[in-house]
CSV table of C-alpha atoms and ligand atoms in Angstrom, one decimal:
chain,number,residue,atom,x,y,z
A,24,UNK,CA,-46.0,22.2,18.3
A,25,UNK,CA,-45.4,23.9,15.1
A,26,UNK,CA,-44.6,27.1,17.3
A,27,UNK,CA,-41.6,25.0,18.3
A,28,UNK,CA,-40.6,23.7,15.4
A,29,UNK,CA,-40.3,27.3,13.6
A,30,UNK,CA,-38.4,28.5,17.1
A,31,UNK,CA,-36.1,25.6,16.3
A,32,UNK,CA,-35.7,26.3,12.2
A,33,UNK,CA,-34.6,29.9,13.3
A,34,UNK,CA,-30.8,29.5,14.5
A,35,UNK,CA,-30.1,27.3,10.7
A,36,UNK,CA,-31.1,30.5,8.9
A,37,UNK,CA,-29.5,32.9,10.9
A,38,UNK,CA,-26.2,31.2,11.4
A,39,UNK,CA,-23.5,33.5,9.3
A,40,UNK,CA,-20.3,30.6,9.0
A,41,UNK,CA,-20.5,28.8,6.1
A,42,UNK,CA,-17.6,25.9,4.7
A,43,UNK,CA,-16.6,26.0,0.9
A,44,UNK,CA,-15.2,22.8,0.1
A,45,UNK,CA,-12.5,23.3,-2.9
A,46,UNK,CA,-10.8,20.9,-5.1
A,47,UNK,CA,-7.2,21.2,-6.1
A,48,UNK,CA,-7.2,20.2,-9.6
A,49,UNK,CA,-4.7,19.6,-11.6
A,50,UNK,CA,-5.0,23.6,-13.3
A,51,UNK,CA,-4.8,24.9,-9.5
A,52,UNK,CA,-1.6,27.0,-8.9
A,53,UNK,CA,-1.2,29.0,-5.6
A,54,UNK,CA,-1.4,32.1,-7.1
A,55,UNK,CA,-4.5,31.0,-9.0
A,56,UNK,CA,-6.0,29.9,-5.1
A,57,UNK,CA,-5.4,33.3,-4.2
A,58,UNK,CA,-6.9,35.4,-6.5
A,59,UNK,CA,-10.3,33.0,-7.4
A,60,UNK,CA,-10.7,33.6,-3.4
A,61,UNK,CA,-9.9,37.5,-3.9
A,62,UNK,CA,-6.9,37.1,-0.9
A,63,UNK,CA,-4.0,39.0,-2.0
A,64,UNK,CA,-0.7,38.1,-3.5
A,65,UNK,CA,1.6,39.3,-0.8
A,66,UNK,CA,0.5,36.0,1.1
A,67,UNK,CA,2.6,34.1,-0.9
A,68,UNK,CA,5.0,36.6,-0.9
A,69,UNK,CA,5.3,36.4,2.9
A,70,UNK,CA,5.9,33.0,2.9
A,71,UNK,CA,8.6,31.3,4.2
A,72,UNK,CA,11.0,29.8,1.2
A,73,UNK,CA,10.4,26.5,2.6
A,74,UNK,CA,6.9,26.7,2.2
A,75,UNK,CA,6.7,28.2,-1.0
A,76,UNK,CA,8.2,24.8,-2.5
A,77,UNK,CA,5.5,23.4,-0.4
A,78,UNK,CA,2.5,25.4,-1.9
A,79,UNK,CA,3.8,25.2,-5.4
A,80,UNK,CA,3.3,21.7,-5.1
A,81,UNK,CA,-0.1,21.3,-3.5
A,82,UNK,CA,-0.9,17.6,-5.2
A,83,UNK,CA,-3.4,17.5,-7.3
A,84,UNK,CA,-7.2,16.4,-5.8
A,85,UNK,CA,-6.2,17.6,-2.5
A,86,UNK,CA,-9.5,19.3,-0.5
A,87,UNK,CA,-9.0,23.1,0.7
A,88,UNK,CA,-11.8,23.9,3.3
A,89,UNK,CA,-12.6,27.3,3.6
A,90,UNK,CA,-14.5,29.5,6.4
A,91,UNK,CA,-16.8,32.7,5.5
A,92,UNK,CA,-18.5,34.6,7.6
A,93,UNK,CA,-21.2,36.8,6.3
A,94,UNK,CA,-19.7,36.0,3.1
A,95,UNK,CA,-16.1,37.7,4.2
A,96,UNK,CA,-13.2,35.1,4.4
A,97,UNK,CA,-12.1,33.8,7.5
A,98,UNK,CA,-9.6,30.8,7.6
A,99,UNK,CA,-8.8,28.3,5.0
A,100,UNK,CA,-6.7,25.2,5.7
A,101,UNK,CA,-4.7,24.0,2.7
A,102,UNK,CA,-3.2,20.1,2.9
A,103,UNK,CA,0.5,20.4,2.2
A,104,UNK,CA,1.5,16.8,3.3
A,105,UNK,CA,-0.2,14.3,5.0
A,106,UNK,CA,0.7,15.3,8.1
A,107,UNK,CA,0.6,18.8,7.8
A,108,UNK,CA,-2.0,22.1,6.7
A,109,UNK,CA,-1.5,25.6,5.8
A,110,UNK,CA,-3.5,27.4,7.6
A,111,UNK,CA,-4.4,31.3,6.3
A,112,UNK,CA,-6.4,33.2,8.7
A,113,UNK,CA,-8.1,36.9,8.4
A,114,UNK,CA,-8.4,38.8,11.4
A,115,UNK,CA,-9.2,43.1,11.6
A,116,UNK,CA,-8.3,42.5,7.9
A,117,UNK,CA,-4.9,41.0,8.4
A,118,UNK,CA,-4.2,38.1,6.9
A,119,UNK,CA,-1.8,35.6,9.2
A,120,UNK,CA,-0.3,31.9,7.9
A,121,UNK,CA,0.9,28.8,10.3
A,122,UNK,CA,1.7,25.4,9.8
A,123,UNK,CA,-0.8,23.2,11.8
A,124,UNK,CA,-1.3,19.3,11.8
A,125,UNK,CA,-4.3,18.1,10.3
A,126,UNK,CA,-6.6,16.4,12.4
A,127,UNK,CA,-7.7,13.0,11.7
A,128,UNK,CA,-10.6,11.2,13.1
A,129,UNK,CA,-10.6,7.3,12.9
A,130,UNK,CA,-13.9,5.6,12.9
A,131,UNK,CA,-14.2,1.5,13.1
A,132,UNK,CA,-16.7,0.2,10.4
A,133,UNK,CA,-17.7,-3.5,9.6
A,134,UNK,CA,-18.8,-5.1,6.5
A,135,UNK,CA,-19.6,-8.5,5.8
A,136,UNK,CA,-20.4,-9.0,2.0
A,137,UNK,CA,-21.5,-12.1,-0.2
A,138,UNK,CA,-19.6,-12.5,-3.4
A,139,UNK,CA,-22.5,-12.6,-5.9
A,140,UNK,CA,-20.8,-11.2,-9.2
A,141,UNK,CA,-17.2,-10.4,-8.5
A,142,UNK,CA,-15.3,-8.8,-5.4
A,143,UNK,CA,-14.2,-5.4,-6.6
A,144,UNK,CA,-18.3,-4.6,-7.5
A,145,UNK,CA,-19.5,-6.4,-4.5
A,146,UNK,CA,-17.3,-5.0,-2.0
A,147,UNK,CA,-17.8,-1.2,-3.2
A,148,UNK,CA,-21.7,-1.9,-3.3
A,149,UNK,CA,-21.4,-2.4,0.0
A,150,UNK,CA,-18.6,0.1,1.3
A,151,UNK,CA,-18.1,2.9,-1.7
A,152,UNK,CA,-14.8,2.7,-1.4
A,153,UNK,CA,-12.6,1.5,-4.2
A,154,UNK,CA,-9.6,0.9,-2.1
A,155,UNK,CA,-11.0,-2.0,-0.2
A,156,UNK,CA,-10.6,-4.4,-2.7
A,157,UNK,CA,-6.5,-3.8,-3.6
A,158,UNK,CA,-6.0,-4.1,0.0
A,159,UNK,CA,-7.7,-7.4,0.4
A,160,UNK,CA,-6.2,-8.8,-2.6
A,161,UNK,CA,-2.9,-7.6,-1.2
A,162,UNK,CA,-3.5,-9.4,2.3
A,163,UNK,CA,-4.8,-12.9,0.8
A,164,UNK,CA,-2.7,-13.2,-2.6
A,165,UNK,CA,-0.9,-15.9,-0.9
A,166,UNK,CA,-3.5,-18.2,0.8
A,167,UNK,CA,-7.0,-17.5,-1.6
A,168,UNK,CA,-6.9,-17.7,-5.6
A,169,UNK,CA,-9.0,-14.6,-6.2
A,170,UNK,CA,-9.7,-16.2,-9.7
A,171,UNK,CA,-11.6,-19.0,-8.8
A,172,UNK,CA,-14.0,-17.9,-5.4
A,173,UNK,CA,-16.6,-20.3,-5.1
A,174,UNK,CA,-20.3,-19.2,-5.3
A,175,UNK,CA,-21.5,-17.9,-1.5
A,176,UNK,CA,-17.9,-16.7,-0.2
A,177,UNK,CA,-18.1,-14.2,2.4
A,178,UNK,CA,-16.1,-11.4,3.1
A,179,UNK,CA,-15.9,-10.0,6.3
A,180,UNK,CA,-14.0,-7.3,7.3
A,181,UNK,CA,-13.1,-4.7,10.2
A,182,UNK,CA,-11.6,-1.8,9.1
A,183,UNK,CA,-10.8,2.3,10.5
A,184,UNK,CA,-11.5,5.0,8.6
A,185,UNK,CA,-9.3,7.5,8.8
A,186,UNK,CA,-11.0,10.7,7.9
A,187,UNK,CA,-10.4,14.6,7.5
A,188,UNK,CA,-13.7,16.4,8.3
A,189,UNK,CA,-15.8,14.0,6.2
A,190,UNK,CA,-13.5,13.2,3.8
A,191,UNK,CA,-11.8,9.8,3.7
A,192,UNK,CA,-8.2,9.6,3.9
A,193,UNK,CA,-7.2,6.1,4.2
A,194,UNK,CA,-8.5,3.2,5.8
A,195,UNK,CA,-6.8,0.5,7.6
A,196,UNK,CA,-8.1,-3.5,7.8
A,197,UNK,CA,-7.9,-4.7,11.0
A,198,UNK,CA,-9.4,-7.9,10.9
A,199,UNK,CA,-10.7,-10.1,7.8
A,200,UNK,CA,-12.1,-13.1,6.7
A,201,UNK,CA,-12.9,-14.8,3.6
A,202,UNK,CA,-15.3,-18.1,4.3
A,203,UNK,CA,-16.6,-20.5,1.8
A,204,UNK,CA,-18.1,-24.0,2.1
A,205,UNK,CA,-14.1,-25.5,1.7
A,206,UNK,CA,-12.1,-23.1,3.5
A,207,UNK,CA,-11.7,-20.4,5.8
A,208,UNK,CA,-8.8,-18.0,6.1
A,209,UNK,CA,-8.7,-15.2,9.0
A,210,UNK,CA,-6.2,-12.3,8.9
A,211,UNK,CA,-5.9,-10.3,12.1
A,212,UNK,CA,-3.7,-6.9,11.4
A,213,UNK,CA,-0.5,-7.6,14.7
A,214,UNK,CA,-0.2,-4.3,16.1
A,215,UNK,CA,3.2,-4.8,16.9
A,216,UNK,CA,4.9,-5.0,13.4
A,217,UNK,CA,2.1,-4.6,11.1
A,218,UNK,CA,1.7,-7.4,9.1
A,219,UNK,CA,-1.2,-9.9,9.2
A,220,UNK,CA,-1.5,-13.3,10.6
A,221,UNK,CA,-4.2,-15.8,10.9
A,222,UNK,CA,-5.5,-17.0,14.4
A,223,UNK,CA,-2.5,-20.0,14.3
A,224,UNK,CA,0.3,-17.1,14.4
A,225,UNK,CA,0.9,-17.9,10.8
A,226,UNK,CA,2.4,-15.1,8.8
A,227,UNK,CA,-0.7,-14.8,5.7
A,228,UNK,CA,2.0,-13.7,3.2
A,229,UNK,CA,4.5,-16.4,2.1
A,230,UNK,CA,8.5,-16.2,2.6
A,231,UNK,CA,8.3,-15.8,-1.1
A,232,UNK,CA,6.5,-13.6,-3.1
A,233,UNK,CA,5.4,-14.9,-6.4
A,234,UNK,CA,7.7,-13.9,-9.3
A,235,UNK,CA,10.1,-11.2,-8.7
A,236,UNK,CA,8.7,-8.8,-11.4
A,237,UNK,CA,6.1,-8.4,-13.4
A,238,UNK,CA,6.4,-10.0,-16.0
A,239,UNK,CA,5.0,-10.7,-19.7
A,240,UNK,CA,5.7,-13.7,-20.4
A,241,UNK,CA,8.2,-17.1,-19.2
A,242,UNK,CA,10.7,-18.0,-22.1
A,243,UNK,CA,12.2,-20.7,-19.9
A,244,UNK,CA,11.2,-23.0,-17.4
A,245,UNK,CA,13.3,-24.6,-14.7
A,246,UNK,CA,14.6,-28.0,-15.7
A,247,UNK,CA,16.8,-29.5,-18.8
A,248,UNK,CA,16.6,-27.7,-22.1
A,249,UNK,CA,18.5,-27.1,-25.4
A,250,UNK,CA,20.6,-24.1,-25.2
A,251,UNK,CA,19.9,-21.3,-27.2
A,252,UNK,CA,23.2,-19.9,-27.5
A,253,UNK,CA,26.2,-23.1,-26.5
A,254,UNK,CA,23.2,-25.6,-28.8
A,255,UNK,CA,23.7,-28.3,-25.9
A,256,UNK,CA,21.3,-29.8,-23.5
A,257,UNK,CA,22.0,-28.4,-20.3
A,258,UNK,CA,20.1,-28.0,-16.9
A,259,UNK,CA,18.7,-24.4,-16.8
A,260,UNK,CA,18.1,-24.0,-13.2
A,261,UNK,CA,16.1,-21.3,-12.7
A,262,UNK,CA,12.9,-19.4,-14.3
A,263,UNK,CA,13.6,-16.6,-17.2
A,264,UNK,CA,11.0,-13.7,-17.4
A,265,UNK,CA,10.7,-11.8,-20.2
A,266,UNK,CA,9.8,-8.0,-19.7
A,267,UNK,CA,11.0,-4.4,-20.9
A,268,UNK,CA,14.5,-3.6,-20.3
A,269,UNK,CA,14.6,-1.4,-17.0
A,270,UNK,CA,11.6,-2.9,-15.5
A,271,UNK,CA,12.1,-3.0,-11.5
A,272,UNK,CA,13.2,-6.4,-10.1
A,273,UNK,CA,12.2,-7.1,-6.7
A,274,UNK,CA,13.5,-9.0,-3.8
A,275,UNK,CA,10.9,-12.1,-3.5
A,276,UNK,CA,12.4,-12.5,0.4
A,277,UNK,CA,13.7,-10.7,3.6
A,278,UNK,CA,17.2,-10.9,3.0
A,279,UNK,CA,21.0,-9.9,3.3
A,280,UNK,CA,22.9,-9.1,-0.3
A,281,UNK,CA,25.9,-11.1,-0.4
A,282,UNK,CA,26.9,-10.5,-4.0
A,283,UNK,CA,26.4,-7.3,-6.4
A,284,UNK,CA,28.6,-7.4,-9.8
A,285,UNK,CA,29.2,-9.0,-12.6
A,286,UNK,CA,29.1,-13.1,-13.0
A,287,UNK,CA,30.2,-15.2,-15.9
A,288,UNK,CA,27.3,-16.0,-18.3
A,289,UNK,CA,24.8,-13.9,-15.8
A,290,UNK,CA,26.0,-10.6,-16.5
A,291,UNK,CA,25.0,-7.8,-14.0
A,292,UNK,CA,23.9,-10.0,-10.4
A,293,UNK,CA,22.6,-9.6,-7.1
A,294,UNK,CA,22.3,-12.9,-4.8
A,295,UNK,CA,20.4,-12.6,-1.6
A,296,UNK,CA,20.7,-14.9,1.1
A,297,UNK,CA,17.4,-15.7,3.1
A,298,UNK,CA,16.3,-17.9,6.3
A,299,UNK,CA,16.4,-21.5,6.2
A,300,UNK,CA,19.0,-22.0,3.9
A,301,UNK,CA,17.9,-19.8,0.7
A,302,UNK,CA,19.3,-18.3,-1.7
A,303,UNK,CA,18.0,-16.3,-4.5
A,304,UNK,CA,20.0,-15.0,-8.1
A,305,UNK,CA,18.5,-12.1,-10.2
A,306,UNK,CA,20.6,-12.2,-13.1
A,307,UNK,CA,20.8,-10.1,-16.7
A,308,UNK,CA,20.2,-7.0,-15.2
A,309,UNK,CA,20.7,-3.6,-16.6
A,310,UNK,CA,21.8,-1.7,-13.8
A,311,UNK,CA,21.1,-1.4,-10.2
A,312,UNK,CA,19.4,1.1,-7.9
A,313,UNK,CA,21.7,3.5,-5.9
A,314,UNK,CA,21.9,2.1,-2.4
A,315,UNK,CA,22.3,-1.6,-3.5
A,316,UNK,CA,25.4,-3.2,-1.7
A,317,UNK,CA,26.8,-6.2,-0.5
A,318,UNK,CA,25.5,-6.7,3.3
A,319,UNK,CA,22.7,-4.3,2.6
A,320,UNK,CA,19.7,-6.4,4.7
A,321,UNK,CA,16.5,-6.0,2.1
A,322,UNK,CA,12.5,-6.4,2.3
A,323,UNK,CA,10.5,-8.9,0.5
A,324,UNK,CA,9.7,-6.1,-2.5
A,325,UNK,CA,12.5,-4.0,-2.5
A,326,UNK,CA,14.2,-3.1,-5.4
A,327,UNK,CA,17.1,-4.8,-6.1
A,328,UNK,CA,17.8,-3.7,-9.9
A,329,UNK,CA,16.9,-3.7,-13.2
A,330,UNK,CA,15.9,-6.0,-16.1
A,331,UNK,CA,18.2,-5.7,-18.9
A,332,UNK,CA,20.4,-7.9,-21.1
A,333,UNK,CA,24.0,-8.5,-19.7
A,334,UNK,CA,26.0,-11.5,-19.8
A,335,UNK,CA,25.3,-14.4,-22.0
A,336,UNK,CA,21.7,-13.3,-23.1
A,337,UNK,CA,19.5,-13.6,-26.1
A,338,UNK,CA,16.9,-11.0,-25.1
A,339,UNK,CA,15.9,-8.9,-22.3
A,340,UNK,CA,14.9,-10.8,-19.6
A,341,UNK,CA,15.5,-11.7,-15.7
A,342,UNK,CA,17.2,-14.8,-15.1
A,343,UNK,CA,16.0,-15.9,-11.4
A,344,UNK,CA,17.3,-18.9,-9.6
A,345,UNK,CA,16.5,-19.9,-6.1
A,346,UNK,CA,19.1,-22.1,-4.5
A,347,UNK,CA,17.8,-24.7,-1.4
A,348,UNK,CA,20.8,-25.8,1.1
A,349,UNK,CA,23.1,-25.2,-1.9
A,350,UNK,CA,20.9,-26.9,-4.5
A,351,UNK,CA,19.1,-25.1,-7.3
A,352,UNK,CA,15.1,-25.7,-6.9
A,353,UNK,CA,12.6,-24.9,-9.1
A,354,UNK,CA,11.1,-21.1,-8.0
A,355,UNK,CA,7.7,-21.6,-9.3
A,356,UNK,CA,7.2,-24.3,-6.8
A,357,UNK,CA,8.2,-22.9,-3.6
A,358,UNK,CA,5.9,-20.1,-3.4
A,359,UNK,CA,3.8,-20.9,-0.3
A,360,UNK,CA,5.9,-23.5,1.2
A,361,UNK,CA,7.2,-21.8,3.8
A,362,UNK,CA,5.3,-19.5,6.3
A,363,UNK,CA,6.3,-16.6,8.5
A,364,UNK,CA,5.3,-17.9,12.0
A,365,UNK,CA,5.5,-15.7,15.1
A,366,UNK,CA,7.3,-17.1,17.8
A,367,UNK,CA,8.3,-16.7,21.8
A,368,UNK,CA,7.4,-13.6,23.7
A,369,UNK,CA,6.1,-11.7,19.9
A,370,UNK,CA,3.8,-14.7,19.7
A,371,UNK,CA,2.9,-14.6,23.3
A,372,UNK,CA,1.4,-10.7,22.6
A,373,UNK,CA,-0.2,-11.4,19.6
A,374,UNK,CA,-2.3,-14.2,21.2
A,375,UNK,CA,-3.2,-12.2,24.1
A,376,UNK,CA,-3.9,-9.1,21.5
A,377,UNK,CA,-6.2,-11.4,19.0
A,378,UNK,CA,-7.7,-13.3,22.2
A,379,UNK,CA,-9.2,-9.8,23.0
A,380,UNK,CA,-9.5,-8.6,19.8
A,381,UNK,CA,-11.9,-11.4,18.9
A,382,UNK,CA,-13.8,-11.3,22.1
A,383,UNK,CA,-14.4,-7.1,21.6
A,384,UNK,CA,-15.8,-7.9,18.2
A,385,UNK,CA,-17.9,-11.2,19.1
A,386,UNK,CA,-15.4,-13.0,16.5
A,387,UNK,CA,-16.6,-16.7,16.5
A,388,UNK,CA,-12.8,-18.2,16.0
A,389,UNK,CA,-11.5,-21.3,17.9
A,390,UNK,CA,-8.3,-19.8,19.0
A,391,UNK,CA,-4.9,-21.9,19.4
B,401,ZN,ZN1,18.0,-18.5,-17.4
């Protein structure tokens, strides 16, 4: 037996290859790669100009593996994007450069965790990894107030890992679930477009997001007031943020741009029109971003311009109305009043997709 055991301890100490695993920091410069890894200059030299933009650039934290042999350099493979690796190889002393993918490799994990202090500690107690906790915040905004979790919720999720050697890249929720004693919200990840919905085909992000900026503070509320600037009552019909000038204003909805310019009283404008009979107005605004244009379709998110100060204004802030079947509503009340739901043959494919999806990963969920 302990014959064996030496016999098997032998190959470890006489294998030659060895992996240095190196971390760009933010001092790193090619050059300084190079010569704290004694390669010569003439590399970079040699380099086509396209890729010398690319390996001045390196960002910063990015993981260079390299191979020795015996101590003697071998290959090292350099991340340039995050699809792509310089590779440098040494060969009869020679040393040779390509462009090669890097290789992911995607691994399935599940956790299940009990909120016992607060989600951001629990969940990276469990997992060690930070990014966990954004994305699940990002997926339930909508449908859970992250503020007020009773005691006991549970958190399960599904998720790939997407790694490089061993280090992890990015990881992708597939399924989750947040369960307390009042309520229960699923989210399964719909392969074919990417967004999540729960197990009734209902979209888990609203039509609308919250507020279209962020935002310090509200100076007006929708509703009657006395104005600041003409002293009469009058109906202000719509929310004013205040923020810094130049802050980004988002779209709150999937939408076409039917008006960009200037409006009496509103200054700088964008309307948007949106499904069942919406209409938002982002009004005040400093400036917009190139490639804003009347007919442009936009995202919920997108950036539609800036906060500023125009038109009839007492301070910085984003005037935002949202307009019902051609009737101004109050935006702080809509938020979640209207849901994304799949329909027809997309709805069809997501069933059949979650109907296995659930039954791979003994998912207990009465299904519609
Ligand atoms: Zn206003």
């Amino acid at each position: 037996m302990k014959k064996l055991l030496l016999f098997l301890l032998i190959p470890v100490f006489i294998l030659a290859y060895r992996i240095d695993i190196q971390k760009w920091n933010k001092f790193s410069t090619f050059y300084g790669f190079l010569k704290q890894n004694s390669l010569p200059y003439s590399i970079y030299y040699n380099l086509p100009a396209k890729l010398k933009r690319y390996v001045r650039n390196i960002a910063k934290n990015e993981t260079i593996f390299i191979l020795r042999e015996n101590n003697n350099f071998k290959e090292a493979l350099i991340p340039i994007n995050s699809q792509k690796q310089l590779q440098i190889i040494k060969n009869n002393n020679k040393y040779f450069t390509k462009i090669i993918p890097i290789i992911y490799n995607t691994e399935e994990k599940e956790v299940k965790v009990t909120i016992n202090s607060y989600l951001s500690y629990d969940l990276y107690k469990a997992t060690h990894l930070s990014i966990l906790t954004n994305k699940i915040i990002n997926i339930f905004n909508d449908r859970v107030n992250f503020r007020t979790l009773p005691k006991g919720t549970t958190i399960s999720i599904i998720y790939d890992e997407k790694k490089r050697f061993s280090e992890i890249r990015n990881v992708k929720i597939v399924f989750a679930q947040i369960k307390n004693r009042f309520y229960s919200v699923n989210a399964f990840l719909n392969p074919i477009d990417n967004r999540y919905y729960d197990e009734k085909g209902r979209s888990l992000r609203g039509m609308f997001l919250k507020a279209p900026l962020r935002y310090t503070r509200i100076s007006s509320p929708f509703g009657m007031r006395f104005h600041p600037i003409l002293h009469k009552w009058r109906m202000h019909d719509g929310v004013d943020f205040v923020n810094k000038i130049g802050t980004p204003i988002h779209s709150v909805a999937d939408g076409k741009i039917i008006y960009k310019g200037w409006i009496r009283g509103y200054g700088r404008s964008v309307e948007i029109r949106h499904k069942n009979g919406y209409m938002t107005l982002y009004a005040h605004l400093h400036g917009w971003p190139r490639g804003i244009y009347v007919g442009k379709w936009v995202k919920q998110g997108t950036v539609i311009g800036y906060l500023g100060n125009s038109g009839l204004s007492t301070g910085p802030h984003l005037h935002f109305g949202v307009m019902h079947n051609g009737k101004w509503v109050n935006p702080l009340k809509l938020k979640n009043n209207v849901k994304i739901t799949l329909y027809g043959k997309k709805r069809r494919r997501f069933f059949a997709y979650i109907k296995q999806f659930t039954k791979e990963n003994n998912i207990n969920i009465a299904l519609k």
